[in-house]
Amino acid sequence: MYWCVAASFKLFGASEWPARLPIALGVLALLLMVYRIGRRFYGDEGGLYAALALATGFGPFIFTRLLIPDMLVGLWLALGFDFFLTILEQIEAQQKPSVWMCWGIAATMALNVLTKGLIGLVFPSGRFFFFSC
């Protein structure tokens, strides 16, 4: 997150809105991911309601105002979960899992480690462990 803020400062100058721009873009991407995952399980209407519930919650409001990187952590977790669901669908269809989806999971875990620390390894690994049990 801090590298993104530094790049935003370099592009737009050091002021308040360039500091918040990377997290705001991350929240928008997270809303799209939540819509995509909700649409996968409950159709278009379910995806829309899931994204609206996230958008109107207290978390995005407070985390974007204080420059807390938890929204980006949520983005990387949701993106990794989407890759995981795609791999599961490929396995259920008797297909070999895509290497790109596996690399996508690894990349989201790496981005999560860069964003927040070891939580980026623990949460996805726990999800894989509990799913396989």
Coordinates of N, CA, C and O in Angstrom, one line a residue:
M1 N 0.8 -1.2 0.0 CA 0.0 0.0 0.0 C 0.9 1.3 0.0 O 0.6 2.2 -0.7
Y2 N 2.0 1.2 0.7 CA 2.8 2.4 0.9 C 3.5 2.7 -0.4 O 3.7 3.9 -0.7
W3 N 3.9 1.7 -1.2 CA 4.5 2.0 -2.5 C 3.4 2.6 -3.4 O 3.8 3.4 -4.3
C4 N 2.2 2.1 -3.3 CA 1.1 2.7 -4.2 C 0.9 4.2 -3.8 O 0.7 5.0 -4.7
V5 N 0.9 4.5 -2.5 CA 0.7 5.9 -2.1 C 1.9 6.7 -2.6 O 1.7 7.8 -3.1
A6 N 3.1 6.2 -2.5 CA 4.3 6.9 -3.0 C 4.2 7.2 -4.5 O 4.5 8.3 -5.0
A7 N 3.7 6.2 -5.2 CA 3.6 6.4 -6.7 C 2.5 7.4 -7.0 O 2.6 8.2 -7.9
S8 N 1.4 7.4 -6.2 CA 0.4 8.3 -6.4 C 0.8 9.8 -6.1 O 0.5 10.7 -6.8
F9 N 1.7 9.9 -5.0 CA 2.3 11.2 -4.7 C 3.2 11.7 -5.9 O 3.2 12.8 -6.2
K10 N 3.9 10.7 -6.5 CA 4.8 11.1 -7.6 C 4.0 11.6 -8.8 O 4.4 12.5 -9.5
L11 N 2.9 10.9 -9.1 CA 2.1 11.3 -10.2 C 1.2 12.5 -10.0 O 1.1 13.4 -10.9
F12 N 0.6 12.7 -8.8 CA -0.3 13.8 -8.6 C 0.1 14.8 -7.6 O -0.7 15.7 -7.3
G13 N 1.3 14.6 -7.0 CA 1.7 15.6 -6.0 C 1.2 15.1 -4.6 O 0.3 14.3 -4.4
A14 N 1.9 15.7 -3.6 CA 1.6 15.3 -2.2 C 0.5 16.1 -1.7 O 0.6 17.3 -1.3
S15 N -0.7 15.5 -1.6 CA -1.9 16.1 -1.0 C -2.8 15.0 -0.5 O -2.4 13.8 -0.5
E16 N -3.9 15.4 -0.1 CA -4.8 14.4 0.6 C -5.4 13.4 -0.3 O -5.4 12.2 0.0
W17 N -5.9 13.8 -1.5 CA -6.6 12.8 -2.3 C -5.7 11.8 -3.0 O -6.0 10.7 -3.2
P18 N -4.4 12.2 -3.4 CA -3.5 11.1 -3.9 C -3.2 10.1 -2.9 O -2.9 8.9 -3.2
A19 N -3.2 10.5 -1.6 CA -2.9 9.5 -0.5 C -4.0 8.5 -0.4 O -3.8 7.3 -0.1
R20 N -5.2 8.9 -0.6 CA -6.4 8.0 -0.5 C -6.7 7.3 -1.8 O -7.5 6.3 -1.8
L21 N -6.2 7.7 -2.9 CA -6.5 7.1 -4.2 C -6.2 5.6 -4.3 O -7.1 4.9 -4.8
P22 N -5.1 5.1 -3.9 CA -4.9 3.7 -4.0 C -5.8 2.8 -3.3 O -6.3 1.8 -3.7
I23 N -6.2 3.3 -2.1 CA -7.2 2.5 -1.3 C -8.6 2.6 -1.9 O -9.3 1.6 -1.9
A24 N -8.9 3.8 -2.4 CA -10.2 4.0 -3.0 C -10.3 3.0 -4.2 O -11.4 2.4 -4.4
L25 N -9.3 3.0 -5.0 CA -9.3 2.1 -6.2 C -9.4 0.6 -5.7 O -10.0 -0.2 -6.4
G26 N -8.7 0.3 -4.6 CA -8.7 -1.0 -4.1 C -10.1 -1.4 -3.6 O -10.6 -2.5 -3.8
V27 N -10.8 -0.5 -3.0 CA -12.2 -0.7 -2.6 C -13.1 -0.9 -3.8 O -14.0 -1.8 -3.7
L28 N -12.9 -0.2 -4.8 CA -13.7 -0.4 -6.0 C -13.5 -1.8 -6.6 O -14.4 -2.5 -7.0
A29 N -12.2 -2.2 -6.6 CA -11.9 -3.5 -7.1 C -12.5 -4.6 -6.2 O -13.0 -5.6 -6.7
L30 N -12.4 -4.3 -4.9 CA -13.0 -5.3 -4.0 C -14.5 -5.4 -4.2 O -15.1 -6.5 -4.2
L31 N -15.2 -4.3 -4.5 CA -16.6 -4.4 -4.7 C -16.9 -5.2 -6.0 O -17.9 -6.0 -6.0
L32 N -16.1 -5.0 -7.0 CA -16.3 -5.8 -8.2 C -16.0 -7.3 -7.9 O -16.8 -8.2 -8.5
M33 N -15.1 -7.6 -7.1 CA -14.8 -9.0 -6.8 C -15.9 -9.6 -6.0 O -16.3 -10.8 -6.2
V34 N -16.4 -8.9 -5.0 CA -17.6 -9.4 -4.2 C -18.8 -9.6 -5.1 O -19.5 -10.5 -5.0
Y35 N -19.0 -8.6 -6.0 CA -20.1 -8.8 -7.0 C -19.9 -10.1 -7.8 O -20.8 -10.9 -8.0
R36 N -18.7 -10.3 -8.3 CA -18.4 -11.5 -9.1 C -18.6 -12.8 -8.3 O -19.2 -13.7 -8.8
I37 N -18.1 -12.8 -7.1 CA -18.3 -14.0 -6.3 C -19.8 -14.2 -5.9 O -20.3 -15.4 -5.9
G38 N -20.5 -13.2 -5.5 CA -21.9 -13.3 -5.2 C -22.7 -13.7 -6.4 O -23.7 -14.5 -6.3
R39 N -22.3 -13.2 -7.6 CA -23.1 -13.6 -8.8 C -22.8 -15.1 -9.1 O -23.7 -15.7 -9.6
R40 N -21.6 -15.6 -8.8 CA -21.3 -17.0 -9.0 C -22.3 -17.9 -8.2 O -22.7 -18.9 -8.7
F41 N -22.6 -17.5 -7.0 CA -23.4 -18.4 -6.1 C -24.9 -18.1 -6.2 O -25.7 -19.0 -6.1
Y42 N -25.3 -16.8 -6.3 CA -26.7 -16.4 -6.2 C -27.2 -15.6 -7.4 O -28.3 -15.1 -7.3
G43 N -26.5 -15.5 -8.5 CA -27.0 -14.8 -9.6 C -26.7 -13.3 -9.6 O -26.1 -12.8 -8.6
D44 N -27.2 -12.6 -10.6 CA -26.9 -11.2 -10.7 C -27.4 -10.4 -9.5 O -26.7 -9.5 -9.0
E45 N -28.6 -10.7 -9.1 CA -29.2 -10.0 -8.0 C -28.4 -10.2 -6.7 O -28.2 -9.3 -5.9
G46 N -28.0 -11.4 -6.4 CA -27.3 -11.7 -5.2 C -25.9 -11.0 -5.2 O -25.4 -10.6 -4.2
G47 N -25.3 -11.0 -6.4 CA -24.0 -10.3 -6.5 C -24.1 -8.8 -6.2 O -23.3 -8.2 -5.6
L48 N -25.2 -8.2 -6.8 CA -25.5 -6.8 -6.5 C -25.7 -6.5 -5.1 O -25.1 -5.6 -4.5
Y49 N -26.5 -7.3 -4.4 CA -26.8 -7.1 -3.0 C -25.5 -7.3 -2.1 O -25.3 -6.6 -1.2
A50 N -24.7 -8.3 -2.5 CA -23.5 -8.5 -1.8 C -22.5 -7.3 -1.9 O -22.0 -6.8 -0.9
A51 N -22.4 -6.7 -3.1 CA -21.6 -5.5 -3.3 C -22.2 -4.3 -2.6 O -21.4 -3.5 -2.0
L52 N -23.5 -4.2 -2.6 CA -24.1 -3.1 -1.9 C -23.9 -3.2 -0.4 O -23.8 -2.2 0.3
A53 N -24.0 -4.4 0.1 CA -23.9 -4.6 1.6 C -22.4 -4.2 2.0 O -22.2 -3.5 3.0
L54 N -21.5 -4.5 1.2 CA -20.1 -4.2 1.5 C -19.9 -2.7 1.3 O -19.3 -2.0 2.1
A55 N -20.4 -2.1 0.2 CA -20.2 -0.7 0.0 C -20.9 0.2 1.0 O -20.3 1.3 1.3
T56 N -22.0 -0.2 1.6 CA -22.6 0.6 2.6 C -22.2 0.3 4.1 O -22.8 0.8 5.0
G57 N -21.3 -0.6 4.2 CA -20.8 -1.0 5.5 C -19.9 0.1 6.2 O -19.4 1.0 5.5
F58 N -19.6 -0.1 7.4 CA -18.8 0.8 8.2 C -17.3 0.6 7.9 O -16.5 1.6 7.9
G59 N -16.9 -0.6 7.6 CA -15.5 -0.9 7.3 C -14.9 -0.1 6.2 O -13.8 0.5 6.4
P60 N -15.5 -0.1 5.0 CA -14.9 0.7 3.9 C -14.8 2.1 4.2 O -13.8 2.8 3.8
F61 N -15.7 2.6 4.9 CA -15.7 4.1 5.3 C -14.6 4.4 6.2 O -13.8 5.3 5.9
I62 N -14.4 3.6 7.3 CA -13.4 4.0 8.3 C -12.0 3.6 7.8 O -11.0 4.3 8.0
F63 N -11.9 2.5 7.0 CA -10.5 2.0 6.6 C -10.0 2.9 5.5 O -8.8 3.1 5.4
T64 N -10.8 3.5 4.7 CA -10.3 4.4 3.7 C -10.0 5.8 4.2 O -9.1 6.5 3.7
R65 N -10.6 6.2 5.3 CA -10.3 7.5 5.9 C -9.0 7.5 6.7 O -8.4 8.5 6.8
L66 N -8.7 6.4 7.2 CA -7.5 6.3 8.1 C -6.3 5.7 7.4 O -5.3 5.5 8.1
L67 N -6.4 5.4 6.1 CA -5.3 4.7 5.4 C -4.9 3.4 6.1 O -3.7 3.1 6.2
I68 N -5.8 2.6 6.5 CA -5.5 1.3 7.0 C -5.6 0.3 5.8 O -6.6 0.3 5.1
P69 N -4.6 -0.6 5.7 CA -4.6 -1.4 4.5 C -5.5 -2.6 4.5 O -5.4 -3.5 3.6
D70 N -6.4 -2.7 5.4 CA -7.3 -3.9 5.5 C -8.2 -4.1 4.3 O -8.6 -5.2 3.9
M71 N -8.6 -3.0 3.6 CA -9.4 -3.1 2.4 C -8.6 -3.8 1.3 O -9.1 -4.6 0.5
L72 N -7.3 -3.5 1.2 CA -6.5 -4.2 0.2 C -6.3 -5.6 0.6 O -6.2 -6.5 -0.3
V73 N -6.2 -5.9 1.9 CA -6.1 -7.3 2.3 C -7.4 -8.1 1.9 O -7.3 -9.2 1.4
G74 N -8.5 -7.4 2.1 CA -9.8 -8.0 1.7 C -9.8 -8.3 0.2 O -10.3 -9.3 -0.3
L75 N -9.3 -7.3 -0.6 CA -9.2 -7.5 -2.0 C -8.4 -8.7 -2.4 O -8.8 -9.5 -3.2
W76 N -7.2 -8.8 -1.9 CA -6.3 -10.0 -2.2 C -6.9 -11.3 -1.8 O -6.8 -12.3 -2.5
L77 N -7.6 -11.3 -0.6 CA -8.3 -12.5 -0.2 C -9.4 -12.9 -1.1 O -9.6 -14.1 -1.4
A78 N -10.2 -11.9 -1.5 CA -11.3 -12.2 -2.4 C -10.9 -12.6 -3.7 O -11.4 -13.6 -4.3
L79 N -9.8 -12.0 -4.3 CA -9.3 -12.4 -5.6 C -8.7 -13.8 -5.5 O -8.9 -14.6 -6.4
G80 N -8.0 -14.1 -4.4 CA -7.5 -15.5 -4.3 C -8.6 -16.5 -4.1 O -8.5 -17.6 -4.6
F81 N -9.7 -16.1 -3.4 CA -10.8 -17.0 -3.3 C -11.5 -17.3 -4.6 O -11.9 -18.4 -4.9
D82 N -11.5 -16.3 -5.5 CA -12.1 -16.4 -6.8 C -11.3 -17.4 -7.6 O -11.8 -18.2 -8.4
F83 N -9.9 -17.2 -7.6 CA -9.1 -18.2 -8.2 C -9.3 -19.6 -7.7 O -9.3 -20.6 -8.5
F84 N -9.4 -19.7 -6.4 CA -9.7 -21.0 -5.8 C -11.0 -21.7 -6.3 O -11.0 -22.9 -6.6
L85 N -12.0 -20.9 -6.4 CA -13.3 -21.4 -6.8 C -13.2 -21.8 -8.3 O -13.8 -22.8 -8.7
T86 N -12.5 -21.0 -9.1 CA -12.3 -21.4 -10.5 C -11.6 -22.7 -10.6 O -12.0 -23.6 -11.5
I87 N -10.6 -23.0 -9.8 CA -9.8 -24.2 -9.8 C -10.8 -25.4 -9.4 O -10.8 -26.4 -10.0
L88 N -11.6 -25.1 -8.4 CA -12.6 -26.2 -8.0 C -13.6 -26.5 -9.1 O -13.9 -27.7 -9.3
E89 N -14.0 -25.5 -9.8 CA -14.9 -25.8 -10.9 C -14.2 -26.6 -12.0 O -14.9 -27.4 -12.6
Q90 N -13.0 -26.3 -12.3 CA -12.2 -27.0 -13.3 C -12.1 -28.5 -12.9 O -12.2 -29.4 -13.7
I91 N -11.8 -28.7 -11.6 CA -11.7 -30.1 -11.1 C -13.0 -30.8 -11.2 O -13.0 -32.0 -11.5
E92 N -14.1 -30.2 -10.8 CA -15.4 -30.8 -10.9 C -15.8 -31.2 -12.3 O -16.5 -32.1 -12.6
A93 N -15.3 -30.4 -13.3 CA -15.6 -30.7 -14.7 C -14.6 -31.6 -15.3 O -14.5 -31.8 -16.5
Q94 N -13.8 -32.3 -14.4 CA -12.8 -33.3 -14.9 C -11.7 -32.7 -15.8 O -11.3 -33.4 -16.7
Q95 N -11.4 -31.5 -15.5 CA -10.3 -30.8 -16.3 C -9.1 -30.6 -15.4 O -9.2 -30.6 -14.1
K96 N -8.0 -30.5 -16.0 CA -6.8 -30.2 -15.3 C -6.8 -28.7 -14.8 O -7.1 -27.9 -15.6
P97 N -6.5 -28.4 -13.6 CA -6.5 -27.1 -13.1 C -5.6 -26.2 -13.9 O -4.5 -26.6 -14.2
S98 N -6.0 -25.0 -14.2 CA -5.1 -24.1 -14.9 C -3.9 -23.6 -14.1 O -4.0 -23.3 -12.9
V99 N -2.8 -23.6 -14.8 CA -1.6 -23.2 -14.1 C -1.7 -21.7 -13.7 O -1.2 -21.3 -12.7
W100 N -2.3 -20.9 -14.6 CA -2.5 -19.5 -14.3 C -3.3 -19.2 -13.1 O -3.0 -18.3 -12.4
M101 N -4.3 -20.1 -12.8 CA -5.1 -19.9 -11.6 C -4.3 -20.2 -10.4 O -4.4 -19.5 -9.4
C102 N -3.4 -21.2 -10.5 CA -2.5 -21.5 -9.4 C -1.5 -20.4 -9.1 O -1.3 -20.1 -8.0
W103 N -1.0 -19.9 -10.2 CA -0.1 -18.7 -10.0 C -0.8 -17.5 -9.5 O -0.3 -16.7 -8.8
G104 N -2.1 -17.4 -9.9 CA -2.9 -16.3 -9.3 C -3.1 -16.4 -7.8 O -3.0 -15.4 -7.1
I105 N -3.3 -17.6 -7.3 CA -3.4 -17.8 -5.9 C -2.1 -17.4 -5.2 O -2.0 -16.7 -4.2
A106 N -1.0 -17.9 -5.8 CA 0.3 -17.5 -5.2 C 0.6 -16.0 -5.3 O 1.1 -15.5 -4.3
A107 N 0.2 -15.4 -6.3 CA 0.4 -13.9 -6.5 C -0.4 -13.2 -5.4 O 0.1 -12.2 -4.8
T108 N -1.6 -13.6 -5.3 CA -2.5 -12.9 -4.3 C -2.0 -13.1 -2.9 O -2.0 -12.2 -2.0
M109 N -1.4 -14.3 -2.6 CA -0.8 -14.5 -1.3 C 0.4 -13.6 -1.1 O 0.6 -13.1 0.0
A110 N 1.2 -13.5 -2.1 CA 2.4 -12.7 -2.0 C 2.0 -11.2 -1.8 O 2.6 -10.5 -1.0
L111 N 1.0 -10.7 -2.6 CA 0.6 -9.4 -2.4 C 0.0 -9.1 -1.0 O 0.2 -8.0 -0.5
N112 N -0.7 -10.1 -0.5 CA -1.2 -10.0 0.9 C -0.1 -9.9 1.9 O -0.2 -9.2 2.9
V113 N 1.0 -10.7 1.7 CA 2.1 -10.7 2.6 C 2.7 -9.3 2.5 O 3.1 -8.7 3.6
L114 N 2.9 -8.7 1.3 CA 3.4 -7.4 1.2 C 2.5 -6.3 1.8 O 3.0 -5.3 2.3
T115 N 1.2 -6.6 1.8 CA 0.3 -5.6 2.3 C 0.2 -5.6 3.8 O 0.2 -4.6 4.5
K116 N 0.1 -6.8 4.4 CA -0.2 -6.9 5.9 C 0.7 -7.8 6.6 O 0.7 -7.9 7.8
G117 N 1.5 -8.6 6.0 CA 2.4 -9.5 6.7 C 2.0 -11.0 6.6 O 1.4 -11.4 5.6
L118 N 2.3 -11.8 7.6 CA 2.1 -13.2 7.5 C 0.6 -13.6 7.4 O 0.3 -14.8 7.1
I119 N -0.3 -12.7 7.7 CA -1.7 -13.0 7.6 C -2.1 -13.4 6.1 O -3.0 -14.1 5.9
G120 N -1.3 -12.9 5.2 CA -1.5 -13.3 3.8 C -1.2 -14.7 3.5 O -1.6 -15.2 2.5
L121 N -0.4 -15.4 4.3 CA -0.2 -16.8 4.2 C -1.1 -17.6 5.1 O -1.6 -18.7 4.7
V122 N -1.4 -17.1 6.2 CA -2.2 -17.9 7.2 C -3.6 -18.1 6.8 O -4.2 -19.2 6.8
F123 N -4.3 -17.0 6.4 CA -5.7 -17.1 6.1 C -6.0 -17.9 4.8 O -6.8 -18.8 4.9
P124 N -5.3 -17.7 3.7 CA -5.5 -18.6 2.6 C -5.1 -20.1 2.8 O -5.8 -21.0 2.4
S125 N -4.0 -20.3 3.5 CA -3.6 -21.7 3.8 C -4.7 -22.3 4.7 O -4.9 -23.5 4.6
G126 N -5.2 -21.6 5.7 CA -6.2 -22.1 6.5 C -7.5 -22.5 5.7 O -8.1 -23.5 6.0
R127 N -7.8 -21.7 4.8 CA -9.0 -21.9 3.9 C -8.8 -23.2 3.1 O -9.6 -24.1 3.1
F128 N -7.6 -23.4 2.6 CA -7.3 -24.6 1.8 C -7.3 -25.8 2.7 O -7.8 -26.9 2.4
F129 N -6.7 -25.7 3.9 CA -6.6 -26.8 4.9 C -8.0 -27.3 5.3 O -8.4 -28.4 5.2
F130 N -8.9 -26.3 5.7 CA -10.2 -26.7 6.2 C -11.1 -27.2 5.1 O -12.0 -28.0 5.3
F131 N -10.9 -26.7 3.9 CA -11.6 -27.2 2.7 C -11.2 -28.7 2.4 O -12.1 -29.5 2.1
S132 N -10.0 -29.0 2.6 CA -9.5 -30.4 2.2 C -9.8 -31.4 3.3 O -9.8 -32.6 3.1
C133 N -10.2 -30.9 4.5 CA -10.5 -31.9 5.6 C -11.9 -32.6 5.4 O -12.7 -32.3 4.8

